[in-house]
Coordinates of N, CA and C in Angstrom, one line a residue:
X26 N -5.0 -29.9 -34.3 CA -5.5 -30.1 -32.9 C -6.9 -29.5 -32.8
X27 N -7.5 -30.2 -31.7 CA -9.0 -29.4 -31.6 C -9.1 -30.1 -30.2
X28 N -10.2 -29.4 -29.5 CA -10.6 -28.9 -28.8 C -12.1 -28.6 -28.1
X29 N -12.6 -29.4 -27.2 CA -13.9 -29.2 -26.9 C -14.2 -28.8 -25.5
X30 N -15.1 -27.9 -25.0 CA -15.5 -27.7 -23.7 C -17.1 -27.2 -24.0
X31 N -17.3 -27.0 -23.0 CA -18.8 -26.6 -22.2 C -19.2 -25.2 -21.6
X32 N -19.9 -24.9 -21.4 CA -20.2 -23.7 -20.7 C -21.6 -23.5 -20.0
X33 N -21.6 -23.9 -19.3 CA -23.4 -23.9 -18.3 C -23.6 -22.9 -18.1
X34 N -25.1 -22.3 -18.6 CA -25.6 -21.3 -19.2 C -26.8 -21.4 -18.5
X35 N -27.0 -20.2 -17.1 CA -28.4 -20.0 -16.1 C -29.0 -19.2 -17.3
X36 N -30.4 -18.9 -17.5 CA -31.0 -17.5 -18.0 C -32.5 -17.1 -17.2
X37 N -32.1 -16.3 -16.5 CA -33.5 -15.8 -16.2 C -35.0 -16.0 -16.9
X38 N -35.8 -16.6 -15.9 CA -37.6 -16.6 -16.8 C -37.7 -15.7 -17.5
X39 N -38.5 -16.3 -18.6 CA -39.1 -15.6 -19.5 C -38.5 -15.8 -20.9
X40 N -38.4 -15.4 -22.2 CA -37.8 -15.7 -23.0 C -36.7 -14.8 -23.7
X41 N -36.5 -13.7 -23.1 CA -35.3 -13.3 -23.6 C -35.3 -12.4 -24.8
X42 N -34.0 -12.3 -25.4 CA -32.6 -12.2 -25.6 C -32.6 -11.4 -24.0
X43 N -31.5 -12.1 -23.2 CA -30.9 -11.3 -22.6 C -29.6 -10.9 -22.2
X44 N -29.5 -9.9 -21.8 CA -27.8 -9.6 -21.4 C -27.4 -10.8 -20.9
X45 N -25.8 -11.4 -21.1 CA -25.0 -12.1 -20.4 C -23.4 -11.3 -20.1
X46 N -23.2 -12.2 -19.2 CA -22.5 -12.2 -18.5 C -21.2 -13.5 -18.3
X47 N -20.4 -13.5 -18.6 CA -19.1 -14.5 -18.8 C -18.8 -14.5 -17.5
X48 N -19.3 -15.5 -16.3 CA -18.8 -15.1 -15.2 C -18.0 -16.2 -14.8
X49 N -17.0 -15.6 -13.6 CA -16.1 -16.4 -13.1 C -16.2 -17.0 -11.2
X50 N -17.6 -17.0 -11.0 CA -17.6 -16.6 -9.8 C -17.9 -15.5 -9.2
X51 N -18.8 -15.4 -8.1 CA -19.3 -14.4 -7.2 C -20.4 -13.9 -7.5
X52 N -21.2 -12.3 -7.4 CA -22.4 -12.3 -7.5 C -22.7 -11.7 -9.0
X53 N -23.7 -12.1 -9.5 CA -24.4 -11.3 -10.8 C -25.5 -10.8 -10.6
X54 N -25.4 -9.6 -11.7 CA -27.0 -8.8 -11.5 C -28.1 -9.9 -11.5
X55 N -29.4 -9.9 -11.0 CA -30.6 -10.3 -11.3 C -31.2 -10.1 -13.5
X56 N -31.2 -10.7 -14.0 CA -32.4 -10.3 -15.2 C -31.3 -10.3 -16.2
X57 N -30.5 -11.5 -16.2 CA -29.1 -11.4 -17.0 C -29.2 -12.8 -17.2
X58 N -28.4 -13.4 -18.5 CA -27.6 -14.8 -18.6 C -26.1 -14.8 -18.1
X59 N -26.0 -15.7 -17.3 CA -25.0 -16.3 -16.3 C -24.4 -17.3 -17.6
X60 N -22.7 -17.0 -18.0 CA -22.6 -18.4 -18.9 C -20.9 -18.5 -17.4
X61 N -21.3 -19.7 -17.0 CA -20.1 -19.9 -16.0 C -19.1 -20.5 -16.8
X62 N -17.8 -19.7 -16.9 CA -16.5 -19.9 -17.8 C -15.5 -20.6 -16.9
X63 N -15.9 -20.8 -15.7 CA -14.8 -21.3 -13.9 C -14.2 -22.5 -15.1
X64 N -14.6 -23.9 -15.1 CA -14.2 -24.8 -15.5 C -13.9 -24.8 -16.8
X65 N -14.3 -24.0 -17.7 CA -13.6 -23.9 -18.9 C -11.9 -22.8 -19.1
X66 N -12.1 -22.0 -18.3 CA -10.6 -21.2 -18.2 C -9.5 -21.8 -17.4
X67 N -10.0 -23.1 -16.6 CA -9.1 -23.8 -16.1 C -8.5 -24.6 -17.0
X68 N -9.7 -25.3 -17.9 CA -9.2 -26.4 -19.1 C -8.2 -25.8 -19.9
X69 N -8.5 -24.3 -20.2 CA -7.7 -23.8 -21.1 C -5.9 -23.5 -21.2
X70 N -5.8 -23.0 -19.8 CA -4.3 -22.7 -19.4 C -4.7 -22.7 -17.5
X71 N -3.6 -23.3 -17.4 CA -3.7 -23.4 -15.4 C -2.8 -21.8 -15.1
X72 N -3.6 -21.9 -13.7 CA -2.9 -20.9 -13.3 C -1.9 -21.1 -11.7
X73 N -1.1 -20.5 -11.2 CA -0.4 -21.3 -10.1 C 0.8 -20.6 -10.0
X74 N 1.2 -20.7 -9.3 CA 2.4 -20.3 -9.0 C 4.1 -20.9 -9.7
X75 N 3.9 -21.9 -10.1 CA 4.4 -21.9 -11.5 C 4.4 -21.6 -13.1
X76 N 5.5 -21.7 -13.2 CA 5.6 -21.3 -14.8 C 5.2 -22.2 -16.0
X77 N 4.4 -23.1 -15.6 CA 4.4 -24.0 -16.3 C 3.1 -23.8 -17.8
X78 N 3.3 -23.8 -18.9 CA 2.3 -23.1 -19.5 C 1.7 -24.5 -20.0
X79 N 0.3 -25.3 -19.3 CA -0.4 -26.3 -19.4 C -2.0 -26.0 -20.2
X80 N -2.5 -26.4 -20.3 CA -3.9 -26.5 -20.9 C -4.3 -26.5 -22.7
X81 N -5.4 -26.3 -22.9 CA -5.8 -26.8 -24.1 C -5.1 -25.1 -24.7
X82 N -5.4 -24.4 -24.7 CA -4.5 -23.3 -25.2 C -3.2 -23.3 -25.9
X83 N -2.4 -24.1 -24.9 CA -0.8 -24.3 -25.1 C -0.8 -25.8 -26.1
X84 N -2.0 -26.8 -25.7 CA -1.7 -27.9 -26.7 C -2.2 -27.1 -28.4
X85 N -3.0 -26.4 -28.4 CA -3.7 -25.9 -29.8 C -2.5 -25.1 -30.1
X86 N -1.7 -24.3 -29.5 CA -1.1 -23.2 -30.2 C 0.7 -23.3 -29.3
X87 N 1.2 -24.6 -29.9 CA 2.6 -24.9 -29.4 C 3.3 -23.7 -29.0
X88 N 3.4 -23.1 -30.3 CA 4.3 -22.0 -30.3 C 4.3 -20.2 -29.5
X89 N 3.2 -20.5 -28.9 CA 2.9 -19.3 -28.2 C 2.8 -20.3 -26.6
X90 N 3.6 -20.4 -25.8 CA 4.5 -20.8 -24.9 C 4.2 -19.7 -23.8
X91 N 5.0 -18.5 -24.7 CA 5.5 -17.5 -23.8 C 3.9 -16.6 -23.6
X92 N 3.2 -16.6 -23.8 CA 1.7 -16.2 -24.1 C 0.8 -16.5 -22.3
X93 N 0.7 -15.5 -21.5 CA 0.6 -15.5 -20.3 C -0.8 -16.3 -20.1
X94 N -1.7 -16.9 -19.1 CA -2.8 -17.1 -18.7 C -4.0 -15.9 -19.2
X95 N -3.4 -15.1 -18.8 CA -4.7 -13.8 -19.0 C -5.0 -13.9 -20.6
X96 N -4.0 -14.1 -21.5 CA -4.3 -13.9 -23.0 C -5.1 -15.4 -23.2
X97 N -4.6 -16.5 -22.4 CA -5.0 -17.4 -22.7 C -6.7 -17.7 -22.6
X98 N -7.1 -17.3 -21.4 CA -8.5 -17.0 -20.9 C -9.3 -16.0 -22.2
X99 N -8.6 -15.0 -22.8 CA -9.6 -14.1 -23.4 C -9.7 -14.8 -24.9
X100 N -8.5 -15.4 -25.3 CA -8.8 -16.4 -26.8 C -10.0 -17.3 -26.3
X101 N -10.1 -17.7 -25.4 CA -11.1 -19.2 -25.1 C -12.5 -18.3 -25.0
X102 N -12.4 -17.0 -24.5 CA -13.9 -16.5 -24.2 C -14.5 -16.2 -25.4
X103 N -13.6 -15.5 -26.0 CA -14.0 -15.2 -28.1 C -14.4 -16.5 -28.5
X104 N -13.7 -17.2 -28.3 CA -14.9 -18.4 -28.7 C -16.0 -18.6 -28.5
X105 N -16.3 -18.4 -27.5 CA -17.7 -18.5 -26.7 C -18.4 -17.4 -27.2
X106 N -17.9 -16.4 -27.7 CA -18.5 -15.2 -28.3 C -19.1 -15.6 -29.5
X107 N -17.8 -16.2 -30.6 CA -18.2 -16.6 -31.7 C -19.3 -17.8 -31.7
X108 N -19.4 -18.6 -31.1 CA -20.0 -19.5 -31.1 C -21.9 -18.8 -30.3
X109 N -21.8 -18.0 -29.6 CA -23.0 -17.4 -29.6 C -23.7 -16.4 -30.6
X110 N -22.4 -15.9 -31.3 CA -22.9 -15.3 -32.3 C -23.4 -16.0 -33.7
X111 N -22.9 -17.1 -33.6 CA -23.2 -18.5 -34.8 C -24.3 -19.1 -35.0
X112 N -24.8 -19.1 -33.5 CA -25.8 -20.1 -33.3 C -27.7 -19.0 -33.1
X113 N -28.2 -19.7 -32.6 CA -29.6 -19.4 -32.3 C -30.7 -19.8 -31.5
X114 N -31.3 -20.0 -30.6 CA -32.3 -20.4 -29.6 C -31.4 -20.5 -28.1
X115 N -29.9 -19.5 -27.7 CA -29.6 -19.2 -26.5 C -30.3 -18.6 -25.7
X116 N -30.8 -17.8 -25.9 CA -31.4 -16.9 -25.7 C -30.7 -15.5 -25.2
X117 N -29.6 -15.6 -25.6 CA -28.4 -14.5 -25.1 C -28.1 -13.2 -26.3
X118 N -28.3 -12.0 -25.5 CA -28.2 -11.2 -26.7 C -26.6 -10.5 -26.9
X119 N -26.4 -11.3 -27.9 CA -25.0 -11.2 -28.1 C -24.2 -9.7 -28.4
X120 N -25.1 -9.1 -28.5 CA -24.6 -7.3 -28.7 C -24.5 -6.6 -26.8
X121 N -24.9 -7.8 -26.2 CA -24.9 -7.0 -24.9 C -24.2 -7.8 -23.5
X122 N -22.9 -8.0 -23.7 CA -22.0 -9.4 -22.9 C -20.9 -8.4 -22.2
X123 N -21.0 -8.8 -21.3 CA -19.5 -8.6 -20.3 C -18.9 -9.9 -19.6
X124 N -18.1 -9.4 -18.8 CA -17.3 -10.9 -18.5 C -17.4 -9.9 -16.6
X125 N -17.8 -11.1 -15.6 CA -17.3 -10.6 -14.5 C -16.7 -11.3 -13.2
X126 N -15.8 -10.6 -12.4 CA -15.3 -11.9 -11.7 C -14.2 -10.9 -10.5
X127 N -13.5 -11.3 -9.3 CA -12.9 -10.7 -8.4 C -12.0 -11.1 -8.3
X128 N -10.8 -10.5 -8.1 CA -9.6 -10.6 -7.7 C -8.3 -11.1 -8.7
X129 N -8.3 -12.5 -8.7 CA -7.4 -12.9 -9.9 C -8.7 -13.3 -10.9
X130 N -9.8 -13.8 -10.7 CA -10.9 -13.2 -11.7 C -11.0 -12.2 -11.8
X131 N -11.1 -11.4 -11.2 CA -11.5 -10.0 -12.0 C -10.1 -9.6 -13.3
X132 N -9.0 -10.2 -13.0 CA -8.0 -9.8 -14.0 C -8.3 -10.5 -15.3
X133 N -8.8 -11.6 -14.9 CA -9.2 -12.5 -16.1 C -10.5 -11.6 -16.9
X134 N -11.7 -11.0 -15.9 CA -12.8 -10.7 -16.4 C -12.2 -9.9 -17.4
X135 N -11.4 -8.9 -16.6 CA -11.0 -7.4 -17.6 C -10.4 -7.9 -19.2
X136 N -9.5 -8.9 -18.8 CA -8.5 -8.8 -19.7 C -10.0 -9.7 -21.1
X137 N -10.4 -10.3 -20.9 CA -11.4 -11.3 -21.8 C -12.1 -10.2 -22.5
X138 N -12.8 -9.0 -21.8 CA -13.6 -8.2 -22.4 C -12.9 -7.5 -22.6
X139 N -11.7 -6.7 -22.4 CA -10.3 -5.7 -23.0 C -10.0 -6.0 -24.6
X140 N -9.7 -7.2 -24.5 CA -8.7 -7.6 -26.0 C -10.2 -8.4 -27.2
X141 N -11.4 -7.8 -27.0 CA -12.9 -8.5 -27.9 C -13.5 -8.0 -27.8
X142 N -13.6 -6.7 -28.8 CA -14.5 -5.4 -28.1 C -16.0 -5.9 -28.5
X143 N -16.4 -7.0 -29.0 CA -18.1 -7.5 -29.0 C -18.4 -7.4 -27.5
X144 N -17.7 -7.3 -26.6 CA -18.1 -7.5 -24.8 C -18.5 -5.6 -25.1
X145 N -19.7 -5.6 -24.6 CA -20.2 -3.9 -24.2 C -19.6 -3.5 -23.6
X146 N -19.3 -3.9 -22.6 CA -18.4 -3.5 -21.2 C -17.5 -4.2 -21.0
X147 N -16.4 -3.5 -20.2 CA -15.7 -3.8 -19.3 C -15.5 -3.8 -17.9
X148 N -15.5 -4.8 -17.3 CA -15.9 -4.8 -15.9 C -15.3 -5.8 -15.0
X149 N -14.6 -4.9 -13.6 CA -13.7 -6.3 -13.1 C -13.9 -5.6 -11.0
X150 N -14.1 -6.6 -10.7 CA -14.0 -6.3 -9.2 C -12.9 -6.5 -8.8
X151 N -12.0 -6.0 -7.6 CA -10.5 -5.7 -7.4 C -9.5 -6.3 -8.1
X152 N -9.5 -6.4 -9.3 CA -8.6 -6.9 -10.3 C -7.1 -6.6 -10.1
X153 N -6.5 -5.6 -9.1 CA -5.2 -5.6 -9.3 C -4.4 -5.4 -10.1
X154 N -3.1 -6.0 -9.2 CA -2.0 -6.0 -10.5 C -1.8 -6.7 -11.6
X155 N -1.7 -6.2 -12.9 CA -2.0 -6.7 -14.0 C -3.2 -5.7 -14.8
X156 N -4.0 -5.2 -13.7 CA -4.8 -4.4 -14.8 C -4.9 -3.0 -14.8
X157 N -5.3 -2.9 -13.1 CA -5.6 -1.3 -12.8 C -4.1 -0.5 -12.3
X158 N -3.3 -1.4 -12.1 CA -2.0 -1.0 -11.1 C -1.1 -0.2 -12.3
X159 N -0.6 0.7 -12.1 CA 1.0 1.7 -13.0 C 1.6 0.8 -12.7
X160 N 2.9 -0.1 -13.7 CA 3.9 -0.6 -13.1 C 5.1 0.5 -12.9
X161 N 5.2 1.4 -13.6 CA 5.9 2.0 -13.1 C 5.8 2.9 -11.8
X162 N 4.9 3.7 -11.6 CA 4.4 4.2 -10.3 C 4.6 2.9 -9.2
X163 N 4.5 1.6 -9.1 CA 4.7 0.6 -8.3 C 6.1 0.4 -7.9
X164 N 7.0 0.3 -9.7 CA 8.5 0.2 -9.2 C 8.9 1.4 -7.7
X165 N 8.7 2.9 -8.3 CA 8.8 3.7 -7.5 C 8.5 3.5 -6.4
X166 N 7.3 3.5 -5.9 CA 6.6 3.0 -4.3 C 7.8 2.1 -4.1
X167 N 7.8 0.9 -4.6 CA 8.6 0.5 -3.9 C 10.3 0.7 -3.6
X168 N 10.9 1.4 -4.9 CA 12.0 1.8 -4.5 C 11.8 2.8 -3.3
X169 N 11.1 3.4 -2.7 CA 10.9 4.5 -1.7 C 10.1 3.5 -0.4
X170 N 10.2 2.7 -0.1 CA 10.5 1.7 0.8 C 8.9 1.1 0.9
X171 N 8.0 1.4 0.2 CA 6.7 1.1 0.3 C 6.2 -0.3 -0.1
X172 N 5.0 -0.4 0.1 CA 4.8 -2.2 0.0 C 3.9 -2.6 -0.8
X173 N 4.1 -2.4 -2.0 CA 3.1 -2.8 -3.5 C 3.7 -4.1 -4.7
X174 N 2.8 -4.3 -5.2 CA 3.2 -5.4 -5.8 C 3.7 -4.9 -7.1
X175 N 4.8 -5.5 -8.1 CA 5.5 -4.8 -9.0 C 5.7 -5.6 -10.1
X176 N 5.9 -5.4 -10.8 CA 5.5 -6.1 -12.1 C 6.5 -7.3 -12.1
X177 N 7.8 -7.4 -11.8 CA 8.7 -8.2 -10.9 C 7.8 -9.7 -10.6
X178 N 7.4 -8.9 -9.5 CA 6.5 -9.9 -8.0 C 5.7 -10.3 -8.5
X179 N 4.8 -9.7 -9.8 CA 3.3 -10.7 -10.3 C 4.2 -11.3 -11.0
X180 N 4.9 -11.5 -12.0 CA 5.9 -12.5 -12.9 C 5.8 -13.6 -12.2
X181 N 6.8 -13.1 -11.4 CA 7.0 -14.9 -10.0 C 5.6 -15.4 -9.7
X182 N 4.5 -14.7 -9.0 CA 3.8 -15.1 -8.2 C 2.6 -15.9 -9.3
X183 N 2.5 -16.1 -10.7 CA 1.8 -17.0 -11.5 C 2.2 -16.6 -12.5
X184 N 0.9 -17.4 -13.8 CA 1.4 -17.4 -14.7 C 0.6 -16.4 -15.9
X185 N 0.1 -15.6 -15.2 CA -1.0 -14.4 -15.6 C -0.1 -13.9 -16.6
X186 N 0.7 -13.2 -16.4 CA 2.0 -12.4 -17.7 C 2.8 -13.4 -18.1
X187 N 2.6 -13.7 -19.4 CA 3.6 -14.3 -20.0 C 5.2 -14.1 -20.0
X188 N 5.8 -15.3 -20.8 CA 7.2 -15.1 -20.2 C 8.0 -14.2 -21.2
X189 N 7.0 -13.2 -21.9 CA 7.5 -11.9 -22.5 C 7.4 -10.9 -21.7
X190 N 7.2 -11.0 -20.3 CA 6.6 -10.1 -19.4 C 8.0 -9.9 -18.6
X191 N 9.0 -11.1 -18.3 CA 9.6 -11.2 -17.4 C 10.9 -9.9 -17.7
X192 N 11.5 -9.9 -18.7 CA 12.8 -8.8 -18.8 C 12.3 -7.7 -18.5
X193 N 10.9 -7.4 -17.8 CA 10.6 -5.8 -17.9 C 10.9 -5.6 -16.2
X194 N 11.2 -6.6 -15.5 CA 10.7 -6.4 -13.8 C 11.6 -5.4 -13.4
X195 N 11.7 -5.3 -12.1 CA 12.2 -4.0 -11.3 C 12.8 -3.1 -12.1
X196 N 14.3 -2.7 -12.1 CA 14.6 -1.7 -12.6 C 14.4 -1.4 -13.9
X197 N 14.1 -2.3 -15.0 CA 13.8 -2.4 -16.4 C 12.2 -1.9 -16.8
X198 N 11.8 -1.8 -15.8 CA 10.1 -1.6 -16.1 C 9.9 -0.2 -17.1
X199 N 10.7 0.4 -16.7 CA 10.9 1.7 -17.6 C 11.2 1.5 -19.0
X200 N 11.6 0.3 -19.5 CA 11.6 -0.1 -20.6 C 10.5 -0.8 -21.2
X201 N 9.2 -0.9 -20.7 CA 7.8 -1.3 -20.6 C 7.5 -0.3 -22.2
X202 N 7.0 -0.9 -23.4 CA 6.8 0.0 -24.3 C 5.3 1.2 -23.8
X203 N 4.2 0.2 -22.5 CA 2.9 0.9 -22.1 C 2.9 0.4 -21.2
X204 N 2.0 1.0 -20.2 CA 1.8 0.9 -19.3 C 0.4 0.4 -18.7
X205 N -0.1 0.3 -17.8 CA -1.4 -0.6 -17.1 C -2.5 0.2 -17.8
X206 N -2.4 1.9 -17.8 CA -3.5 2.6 -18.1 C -4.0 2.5 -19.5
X207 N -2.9 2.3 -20.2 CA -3.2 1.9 -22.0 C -3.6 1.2 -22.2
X208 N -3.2 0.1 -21.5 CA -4.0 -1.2 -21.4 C -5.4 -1.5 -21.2
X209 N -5.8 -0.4 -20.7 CA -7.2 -0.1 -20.1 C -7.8 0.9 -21.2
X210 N -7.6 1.8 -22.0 CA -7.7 2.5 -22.8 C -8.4 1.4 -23.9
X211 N -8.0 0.1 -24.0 CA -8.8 -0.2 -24.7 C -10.0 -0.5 -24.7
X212 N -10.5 -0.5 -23.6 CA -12.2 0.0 -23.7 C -12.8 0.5 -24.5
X213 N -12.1 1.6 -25.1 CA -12.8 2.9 -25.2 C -13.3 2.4 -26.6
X214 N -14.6 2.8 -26.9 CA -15.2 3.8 -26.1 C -16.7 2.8 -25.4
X215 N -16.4 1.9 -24.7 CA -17.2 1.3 -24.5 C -17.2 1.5 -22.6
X216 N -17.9 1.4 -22.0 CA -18.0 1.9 -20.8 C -16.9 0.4 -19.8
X217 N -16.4 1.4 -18.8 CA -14.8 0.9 -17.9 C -15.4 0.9 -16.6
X218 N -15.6 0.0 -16.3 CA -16.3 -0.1 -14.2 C -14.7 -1.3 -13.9
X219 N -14.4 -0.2 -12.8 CA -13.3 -1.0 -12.0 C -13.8 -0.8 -10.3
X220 N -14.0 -2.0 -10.2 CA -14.7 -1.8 -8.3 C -13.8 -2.6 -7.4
X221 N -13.5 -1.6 -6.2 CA -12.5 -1.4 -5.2 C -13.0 -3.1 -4.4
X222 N -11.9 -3.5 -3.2 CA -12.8 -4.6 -3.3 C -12.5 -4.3 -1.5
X223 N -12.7 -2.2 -1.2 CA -12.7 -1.8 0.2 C -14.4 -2.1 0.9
X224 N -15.3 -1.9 0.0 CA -16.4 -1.9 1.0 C -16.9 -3.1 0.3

């Protein structure tokens, strides 16, 4: 199986190498390359409120089914890595890339630059549940009558966690081998910006 896409690529005047940015939407610094990934992480695996695991991701690699959206987004952005690292006259300096994006992008941004440590940074605007949230500290809240979203509720509500995600929900979450913060740990030691999405 193979597989082709695109990636439309702004770069600031002048000639460069400059930092990029894997973006999904919303604002980017000034004096950076913009490579817009929107239409290529849709090609890859959909996202939705079903379970349904669709895109060029799931046709290349049958057997990883159970293999959530978020994993699926950060295999397709390594490409995009490898292939800037391959080539020559981008003008992109491939030692200096992050991925950024808000909300259910921002989970995507995190998770693309988390699991490929070539991205310098990691960096995600209210990215939520799935990246910055404890699932266990959530179970709690909500067993104590509070109103958070739980590892449970993201399962159902898309297809971000794969369907190895599903036996850990409510009371089982404690059977989670790690938790959201480890997951974040993989940064290190490369610099971690998680921004609130209050002001």
């Amino acid at each position: 199986q193979t597989v082709n896409f695109s990636v439309p690529v702004t770069r600031p005047n002048g000639d460069g190498p400059f930092p990029g940015i894997l973006s999904l939407g919303g604002t980017t610094p000034d004096n950076v390359a913009v490579l817009n990934i929107r239409n290529a992480s849709n090609q890859f695996a959909s996202a939705g409120g079903g379970r349904a695991t669709t895109g060029a991701f799931y046709t290349l690699f049958p057997d990883y089914t159970s293999t959530g959206s978020l994993m699926a987004w950060a295999w397709m952005a390594s490409r995009i890595v490898d292939a800037l690292v391959a080539t020559t006259g981008h003008g992109i300096d491939s030692s200096k890339l992050s991925a950024l994006g808000c909300s259910r992008d921002g989970k995507e941004a995190a998770t693309i630059a988390l699991f490929d440590d070539r991205f310098a940074m990691v960096a995600a605007q209210s990215p939520g549940s799935a990246t910055t949230s404890g699932w266990r500290v959530a179970q709690e809240v909500l067993n104590g009558g509070g109103n958070v979203q739980t590892a449970a509720q993201i399962f159902g509500e898309n297809t971000w966690m794969g369907a190895v995600f599903q036996p850990f929900g409510n009371q089982n979450v404690s059977r989670l081998p790690i938790d959201q913060h480890e997951v974040l740990a993989l940064a290190w030691p490369r610099p971690l910006i998680m921004m609130e999405g209050t002001n």
